[in-house]
């Protein structure tokens, strides 16, 4: 049985329509696939950037905590001569703490973004670092309380040597190996452990 079609028997109008429809479907499919790939790539890039910012800012917060703890104080000579050494010392620590709070505020904003993307696991990665920020703030307050800065007339301060020594161990940076320094770096390490695997090569 011979099957033979004459060119004149082909419905060219219908064939052209079918080819056109198939081409359109193929183009739409390619477009959808391309859009999906682009979205994934965009999301991956934004997550990479967020994780990278978190890692950098966490180290900056740690540096700011250590800067607060620096034992080097450059007091204003006029204030010292006027008998305002304690107030001048407070002013310096206030400036240091304000810088720390500024750095922490930026990290807290990033923390919220990570919680939205990666849920509670990301949020919990910051807990220990937040504790160190709160700890240095409270210990600086105690440092000045022990020096009588907030004492009302006639009040006494429990400034026994053990209490002062425990406070000094946190307020004053001795080395990167001191106990509070190790707490700070362990807190940063906790952040790193969660986010480092999210920082991919581009």
XYZ file of N, CA and C in Angstrom:
606
model
N 0.863 -1.192 0.000
C 0.000 0.000 0.000
C 0.887 1.226 0.000
N 0.730 2.005 -0.964
C 1.534 3.220 -1.095
C 0.769 4.409 -0.535
N 1.472 5.090 0.409
C 0.862 6.321 0.945
C 1.583 7.471 0.288
N 0.837 8.214 -0.380
C 1.448 9.316 -1.119
C 0.561 10.540 -0.981
N 1.173 11.629 -0.543
C 0.424 12.883 -0.406
C 0.923 13.868 -1.429
N 0.027 14.500 -1.944
C 0.369 15.574 -2.858
C 0.578 16.839 -2.043
N 1.544 17.595 -2.420
C 1.817 18.862 -1.723
C 0.576 19.725 -1.720
N -0.182 19.621 -2.734
C -1.375 20.462 -2.840
C -2.465 20.009 -1.872
N -2.347 18.711 -1.385
C -3.361 18.203 -0.470
C -3.132 18.683 0.971
N -1.947 19.164 1.340
C -1.646 19.621 2.706
C -2.344 20.948 2.963
N -3.000 21.001 4.125
C -3.676 22.245 4.536
C -2.628 23.150 5.180
N -2.031 23.996 4.348
C -0.930 24.841 4.836
C -1.379 25.857 5.876
N -2.558 26.306 5.797
C -3.063 27.285 6.766
C -3.152 26.669 8.149
N -3.715 25.437 8.205
C -3.845 24.734 9.482
C -2.467 24.359 10.032
N -1.594 23.891 9.158
C -0.243 23.510 9.575
C 0.505 24.692 10.159
N 0.364 25.826 9.495
C 1.026 27.041 9.961
C 0.509 27.446 11.335
N -0.804 27.299 11.562
C -1.408 27.645 12.863
C -0.900 26.723 13.967
N -0.805 25.419 13.649
C -0.340 24.441 14.632
C 1.119 24.726 15.025
N 1.931 24.992 14.003
C 3.345 25.305 14.274
C 3.470 26.568 15.111
N 2.637 27.543 14.806
C 2.641 28.805 15.545
C 2.259 28.584 17.008
N 1.210 27.746 17.221
C 0.757 27.442 18.588
C 1.843 26.704 19.356
N 2.454 25.700 18.705
C 3.526 24.937 19.352
C 4.718 25.832 19.702
N 5.027 26.745 18.803
C 6.121 27.688 19.057
C 5.819 28.586 20.246
N 4.553 29.028 20.303
C 4.144 29.888 21.423
C 4.232 29.138 22.746
N 3.744 27.889 22.749
C 3.798 27.063 23.961
C 5.243 26.846 24.399
N 6.104 26.562 23.443
C 7.521 26.356 23.757
C 8.151 27.622 24.333
N 7.806 28.763 23.741
C 8.351 30.043 24.216
C 7.884 30.348 25.638
N 6.595 30.073 25.901
C 6.046 30.297 27.248
C 6.744 29.382 28.250
N 6.931 28.100 27.857
C 7.611 27.147 28.738
C 9.025 27.584 29.068
N 9.743 28.017 28.041
C 11.116 28.498 28.250
C 11.123 29.734 29.138
N 10.126 30.605 28.899
C 10.032 31.828 29.699
C 9.766 31.523 31.167
N 8.851 30.584 31.428
C 8.529 30.206 32.808
C 9.736 29.574 33.486
N 10.421 28.695 32.750
C 11.620 28.061 33.303
C 12.698 29.104 33.604
N 12.877 30.034 32.680
C 13.874 31.090 32.870
C 13.532 31.976 34.055
N 12.245 32.310 34.197
C 11.808 33.151 35.309
C 12.021 32.436 36.640
N 11.709 31.143 36.667
C 11.896 30.347 37.884
C 13.370 30.289 38.264
N 14.221 30.066 37.269
C 15.668 30.013 37.509
C 16.174 31.361 38.006
N 15.683 32.440 37.404
C 16.091 33.791 37.793
C 15.681 34.085 39.229
N 14.454 33.667 39.598
C 13.973 33.894 40.960
C 14.828 33.149 41.978
N 15.167 31.892 41.641
C 16.012 31.109 42.537
C 17.384 31.742 42.684
N 17.907 32.212 41.552
C 19.225 32.845 41.580
C 19.187 34.137 42.386
N 18.114 34.901 42.208
C 17.963 36.161 42.932
C 17.837 35.904 44.425
N 17.024 34.908 44.786
C 16.857 34.564 46.191
C 18.169 34.081 46.795
N 18.881 33.240 46.037
C 20.172 32.746 46.515
C 21.161 33.871 46.741
N 21.169 34.836 45.823
C 22.076 35.984 45.949
C 21.720 36.830 47.155
N 20.425 37.097 47.359
C 19.998 37.932 48.486
C 20.276 37.243 49.818
N 20.085 35.913 49.879
C 20.381 35.164 51.101
C 21.885 35.141 51.376
N 22.665 35.008 50.315
C 24.127 35.060 50.438
C 24.569 36.403 51.015
N 24.009 37.486 50.463
C 24.377 38.829 50.917
C 23.975 39.049 52.369
N 22.792 38.572 52.740
C 22.314 38.729 54.119
C 23.219 37.966 55.082
N 23.534 36.722 54.751
C 24.405 35.915 55.615
C 25.783 36.554 55.760
N 26.290 37.102 54.656
C 27.603 37.765 54.695
C 27.559 39.006 55.593
N 26.499 39.791 55.478
C 26.348 40.984 56.329
C 26.274 40.603 57.804
N 25.553 39.523 58.095
C 25.416 39.049 59.472
C 26.777 38.683 60.054
N 27.582 37.958 59.283
C 28.893 37.533 59.763
C 29.810 38.729 60.024
N 29.799 39.682 59.101
C 30.640 40.879 59.266
C 30.185 41.690 60.471
N 28.880 41.918 60.569
C 28.347 42.753 61.651
C 28.535 42.089 63.013
N 28.472 40.769 63.075
C 28.694 40.058 64.344
C 30.107 40.314 64.861
N 31.071 40.292 63.953
C 32.454 40.583 64.348
C 32.606 42.048 64.757
N 31.886 42.935 64.104
C 31.947 44.351 64.468
C 31.351 44.595 65.856
N 30.296 43.862 66.189
C 29.710 43.961 67.527
C 30.726 43.476 68.565
N 31.388 42.359 68.269
C 32.415 41.830 69.185
C 33.538 42.846 69.381
N 33.969 43.474 68.292
C 35.015 44.493 68.386
C 34.554 45.686 69.222
N 33.285 46.047 69.074
C 32.741 47.177 69.831
C 32.682 46.852 71.327
N 32.352 45.599 71.662
C 32.357 45.186 73.074
C 33.776 45.291 73.638
N 34.730 44.818 72.877
C 36.119 44.877 73.339
C 36.623 46.318 73.435
N 36.115 47.178 72.566
C 36.494 48.598 72.629
C 35.954 49.233 73.910
N 34.753 48.834 74.318
C 34.186 49.320 75.582
C 35.107 48.924 76.733
N 35.670 47.736 76.644
C 36.476 47.181 77.725
C 37.925 47.697 77.760
N 38.298 48.470 76.775
C 39.679 48.945 76.730
C 40.031 49.708 78.015
N 41.140 49.364 78.650
C 41.528 50.060 79.891
C 42.127 51.443 79.646
N 42.366 51.757 78.382
C 42.960 53.057 78.057
C 41.883 54.140 78.078
N 42.042 55.105 78.975
C 41.101 56.221 79.075
C 41.867 57.526 78.900
N 41.410 58.350 77.988
C 42.038 59.649 77.763
C 41.112 60.720 78.329
N 41.335 61.044 79.595
C 40.474 61.995 80.299
C 40.832 63.430 79.933
N 39.825 64.254 79.871
C 40.022 65.677 79.604
C 40.748 66.308 80.799
N 41.880 66.919 80.531
C 42.721 67.471 81.598
C 41.980 68.503 82.441
N 41.212 69.374 81.800
C 40.489 70.417 82.525
C 39.452 69.819 83.479
N 38.769 68.752 83.007
C 37.759 68.108 83.846
C 38.398 67.416 85.047
N 39.545 66.810 84.820
C 40.261 66.136 85.912
C 40.707 67.169 86.947
N 41.267 68.278 86.467
C 41.735 69.325 87.378
C 40.587 69.983 88.122
N 39.388 69.935 87.523
C 38.208 70.512 88.181
C 37.555 69.520 89.143
N 38.146 68.338 89.271
C 37.616 67.347 90.205
C 36.489 66.504 89.632
N 36.403 66.461 88.314
C 35.317 65.711 87.663
C 35.814 64.434 86.973
N 36.806 63.791 87.567
C 37.389 62.597 86.945
C 36.359 61.499 86.717
N 35.499 61.279 87.720
C 34.512 60.206 87.609
C 33.498 60.503 86.506
N 33.048 61.742 86.426
C 32.099 62.121 85.370
C 32.745 62.028 83.993
N 34.007 62.387 83.926
C 34.724 62.300 82.650
C 34.879 60.842 82.225
N 35.156 59.972 83.192
C 35.255 58.548 82.898
C 33.906 58.009 82.411
N 32.823 58.452 83.063
C 31.480 58.036 82.646
C 31.174 58.487 81.219
N 31.606 59.707 80.891
C 31.368 60.241 79.549
C 32.034 59.348 78.499
N 33.261 58.923 78.772
C 33.994 58.083 77.829
C 33.296 56.737 77.649
N 32.886 56.141 78.754
C 32.191 54.850 78.659
C 30.832 54.992 77.974
N 30.161 56.117 78.187
C 28.881 56.358 77.497
C 29.075 56.401 75.987
N 30.143 57.070 75.541
C 30.440 57.139 74.110
C 30.722 55.747 73.547
N 31.488 54.968 74.282
C 31.814 53.614 73.835
C 30.549 52.743 73.759
N 29.719 52.851 74.793
C 28.489 52.061 74.817
C 27.544 52.482 73.695
N 27.470 53.774 73.430
C 26.607 54.250 72.341
C 27.046 53.668 70.995
N 28.355 53.572 70.803
C 28.862 52.953 69.567
C 28.477 51.479 69.515
N 28.635 50.798 70.643
C 28.257 49.386 70.717
C 26.771 49.205 70.422
N 25.925 50.041 71.021
C 24.481 49.909 70.818
C 24.091 50.185 69.368
N 24.831 51.086 68.735
C 24.589 51.367 67.316
C 24.900 50.143 66.464
N 26.030 49.492 66.744
C 26.415 48.281 66.012
C 25.408 47.154 66.285
N 25.020 47.007 67.537
C 24.068 45.954 67.895
C 22.700 46.202 67.249
N 22.296 47.459 67.180
C 21.013 47.806 66.554
C 20.990 47.369 65.088
N 22.108 47.583 64.388
C 22.197 47.164 62.990
C 22.132 45.640 62.867
N 22.800 44.955 63.793
C 22.761 43.496 63.773
C 21.364 42.986 64.125
N 20.682 43.677 65.036
C 19.327 43.272 65.424
C 18.368 43.364 64.238
N 18.579 44.357 63.378
C 17.761 44.484 62.167
C 18.016 43.314 61.226
N 19.293 42.971 61.050
C 19.645 41.813 60.222
C 19.091 40.532 60.838
N 19.114 40.467 62.144
C 18.590 39.292 62.862
C 17.118 39.073 62.524
N 16.360 40.143 62.484
C 14.937 40.049 62.147
C 14.752 39.516 60.732
N 15.574 39.990 59.805
C 15.497 39.503 58.424
C 15.804 38.019 58.349
N 16.818 37.577 59.104
C 17.176 36.156 59.076
C 16.061 35.297 59.659
N 15.383 35.827 60.666
C 14.281 35.076 61.279
C 13.146 34.874 60.282
N 12.897 35.885 59.459
C 11.840 35.793 58.448
C 12.191 34.729 57.399
N 13.459 34.676 57.024
C 13.884 33.741 55.972
C 14.114 32.332 56.503
N 14.848 32.230 57.642
C 15.279 30.912 58.118
C 14.610 30.476 59.426
N 13.614 31.213 59.893
C 12.832 30.860 61.094
C 13.653 30.968 62.378
N 13.181 30.266 63.424
C 13.705 30.475 64.771
C 15.155 30.034 64.944
N 15.612 29.075 64.151
C 16.995 28.619 64.266
C 17.984 29.749 64.060
N 17.705 30.597 63.089
C 18.567 31.755 62.821
C 18.513 32.730 63.984
N 17.330 32.976 64.501
C 17.147 33.928 65.594
C 17.932 33.492 66.831
N 17.891 32.221 67.142
C 18.559 31.701 68.338
C 20.078 31.762 68.230
N 20.592 31.824 67.027
C 22.045 31.895 66.841
C 22.635 33.167 67.449
N 21.798 34.191 67.636
C 22.270 35.478 68.156
C 22.147 35.597 69.678
N 21.510 34.631 70.312
C 21.181 34.761 71.735
C 22.393 35.027 72.623
N 23.460 34.260 72.430
C 24.638 34.416 73.300
C 25.327 35.755 73.082
N 25.344 36.222 71.839
C 25.959 37.520 71.565
C 25.144 38.637 72.209
N 23.833 38.501 72.174
C 22.973 39.485 72.836
C 23.237 39.501 74.339
N 23.455 38.331 74.918
C 23.745 38.249 76.352
C 25.033 38.979 76.711
N 26.045 38.892 75.840
C 27.306 39.581 76.131
C 27.135 41.099 76.052
N 26.293 41.566 75.129
C 26.020 43.010 75.036
C 25.322 43.489 76.308
N 24.329 42.742 76.748
C 23.604 43.103 77.974
C 24.518 43.022 79.194
N 25.403 42.025 79.188
C 26.314 41.829 80.323
C 27.274 42.997 80.460
N 27.881 43.434 79.366
C 28.839 44.533 79.481
C 28.122 45.821 79.886
N 26.894 46.006 79.406
C 26.135 47.199 79.791
C 25.867 47.203 81.300
N 25.414 46.084 81.842
C 25.102 46.025 83.272
C 26.363 46.115 84.130
N 27.462 45.535 83.646
C 28.702 45.578 84.413
C 29.327 46.976 84.411
N 29.139 47.721 83.347
C 29.619 49.118 83.338
C 28.825 49.939 84.350
N 27.500 49.698 84.372
C 26.685 50.392 85.383
C 27.167 50.042 86.780
N 27.402 48.745 87.037
C 27.885 48.300 88.347
C 29.251 48.893 88.656
N 30.094 48.990 87.652
C 31.434 49.562 87.809
C 31.354 50.961 88.431
N 30.459 51.777 87.918
C 30.336 53.135 88.445
C 29.562 53.169 89.756
N 28.658 52.246 89.933
C 27.946 52.162 91.209
C 28.924 51.814 92.331
N 29.839 50.887 92.040
C 30.852 50.517 93.027
C 31.775 51.680 93.364
N 31.916 52.601 92.415
C 32.737 53.791 92.649
C 31.949 54.920 93.311
N 30.657 54.658 93.577
C 29.826 55.644 94.267
C 29.168 56.666 93.368
N 29.149 56.405 92.063
C 28.604 57.402 91.134
C 27.117 57.656 91.333
N 26.373 56.637 91.738
C 24.922 56.790 91.868
C 24.468 56.784 93.330
N 25.413 56.922 94.225
C 25.104 56.825 95.652
C 24.448 58.107 96.157
N 23.349 57.919 96.871
C 22.691 59.077 97.483
C 23.430 59.434 98.771
N 23.299 60.674 99.231
C 24.020 61.099 100.448
C 23.728 60.180 101.631
N 24.773 59.734 102.281
C 24.620 58.878 103.459
C 24.542 57.393 103.151
N 24.358 57.030 101.873
C 24.244 55.614 101.504
C 25.626 54.984 101.414
N 25.673 53.681 101.657
C 26.939 52.959 101.551
C 26.883 52.009 100.359
N 28.045 51.658 99.863
C 28.153 50.771 98.704
C 28.886 49.502 99.119
N 28.331 48.357 98.733
C 28.984 47.081 99.018
C 30.090 46.857 97.986
N 31.246 47.407 98.281
C 32.361 47.316 97.335
C 33.459 46.403 97.866
N 33.054 45.209 98.335
C 34.055 44.275 98.857
C 34.990 43.862 97.727
N 36.230 43.531 98.050
C 37.256 43.248 97.028
C 36.867 42.173 96.019
N 36.189 41.119 96.464
C 35.791 40.048 95.535
C 34.808 40.557 94.493
N 33.878 41.388 94.933
C 32.873 41.938 94.019
C 33.534 42.865 93.006
N 34.445 43.689 93.478
C 35.164 44.607 92.588
C 36.018 43.832 91.592
N 36.689 42.788 92.065
C 37.548 41.980 91.185
C 36.732 41.283 90.103
N 35.563 40.763 90.485
C 34.690 40.093 89.511
C 34.208 41.077 88.455
N 33.907 42.300 88.891
C 33.467 43.341 87.964
C 34.605 43.775 87.052
N 35.784 43.955 87.628
C 36.953 44.366 86.843
C 37.284 43.344 85.755
N 37.073 42.062 86.053
C 37.399 41.003 85.094
C 36.550 41.105 83.829
N 35.390 41.731 83.937
C 34.513 41.910 82.770
C 34.706 43.283 82.150
N 34.800 44.306 82.984
C 34.913 45.685 82.489
C 36.242 45.930 81.777
N 37.316 45.358 82.296
C 38.640 45.635 81.744
C 39.141 44.494 80.864
N 39.499 44.835 79.643
C 40.091 43.874 78.710
C 41.526 43.612 79.118
N 41.793 42.362 79.493
C 43.145 41.976 79.871
C 43.876 41.426 78.659
N 43.220 40.476 77.987
C 43.764 39.902 76.753
C 42.633 39.172 76.035
N 42.919 38.704 74.817
C 41.927 37.931 74.080
C 41.670 36.570 74.715
N 42.492 36.235 75.700
C 42.356 34.943 76.369
C 41.594 35.040 77.688
N 41.240 36.248 78.133
C 40.522 36.335 79.410
C 39.116 35.737 79.274
N 38.494 35.422 80.385
C 37.238 34.670 80.388
C 36.127 35.357 79.600
N 35.962 36.673 79.800
C 34.866 37.351 79.100
C 35.154 37.462 77.608
N 36.413 37.650 77.241
C 36.775 37.656 75.812
C 36.394 36.337 75.175
N 36.667 35.237 75.894
C 36.330 33.919 75.369
C 34.815 33.741 75.210
N 34.048 34.321 76.114
C 32.586 34.280 75.997
C 32.120 35.036 74.748
N 32.750 36.184 74.516
C 32.396 36.993 73.343
C 32.687 36.218 72.059
N 33.883 35.659 71.969
C 34.276 34.956 70.747
C 33.471 33.662 70.549
N 33.096 33.021 71.645
C 32.243 31.826 71.542
C 30.853 32.214 71.024
N 30.371 33.386 71.431
C 29.066 33.869 70.968
C 29.102 34.168 69.472
N 30.203 34.767 69.004
C 30.364 35.039 67.575
C 30.481 33.727 66.799
N 31.183 32.778 67.389
C 31.344 31.466 66.749
C 29.998 30.791 66.541
N 29.098 30.967 67.483
C 27.755 30.385 67.366
C 27.020 30.976 66.158
N 27.176 32.276 65.950
C 26.580 32.922 64.776
C 27.224 32.371 63.507
N 28.550 32.271 63.529
C 29.274 31.757 62.362
C 28.829 30.339 61.995
N 28.664 29.495 63.000
C 28.298 28.104 62.739
C 26.959 27.985 62.018
N 26.055 28.912 62.319
C 24.748 28.848 61.657
C 24.790 29.430 60.242
N 25.526 30.523 60.063
C 25.437 31.260 58.800
C 26.556 30.972 57.794
N 27.663 30.399 58.214
C 28.767 30.216 57.283
C 28.404 29.314 56.111
N 27.601 28.277 56.376
C 27.239 27.374 55.273
C 26.240 28.017 54.298
N 25.723 29.191 54.676
C 24.795 29.906 53.795
C 25.537 30.901 52.901
N 26.812 31.084 53.180
C 27.645 31.966 52.353
C 28.321 31.088 51.311
N 27.819 31.171 50.108
C 28.333 30.333 49.013
C 29.180 31.167 48.068
N 30.021 30.468 47.343
C 30.781 31.149 46.291
C 29.831 31.560 45.186
N 30.055 32.764 44.667
C 29.184 33.250 43.584
C 29.530 32.561 42.290
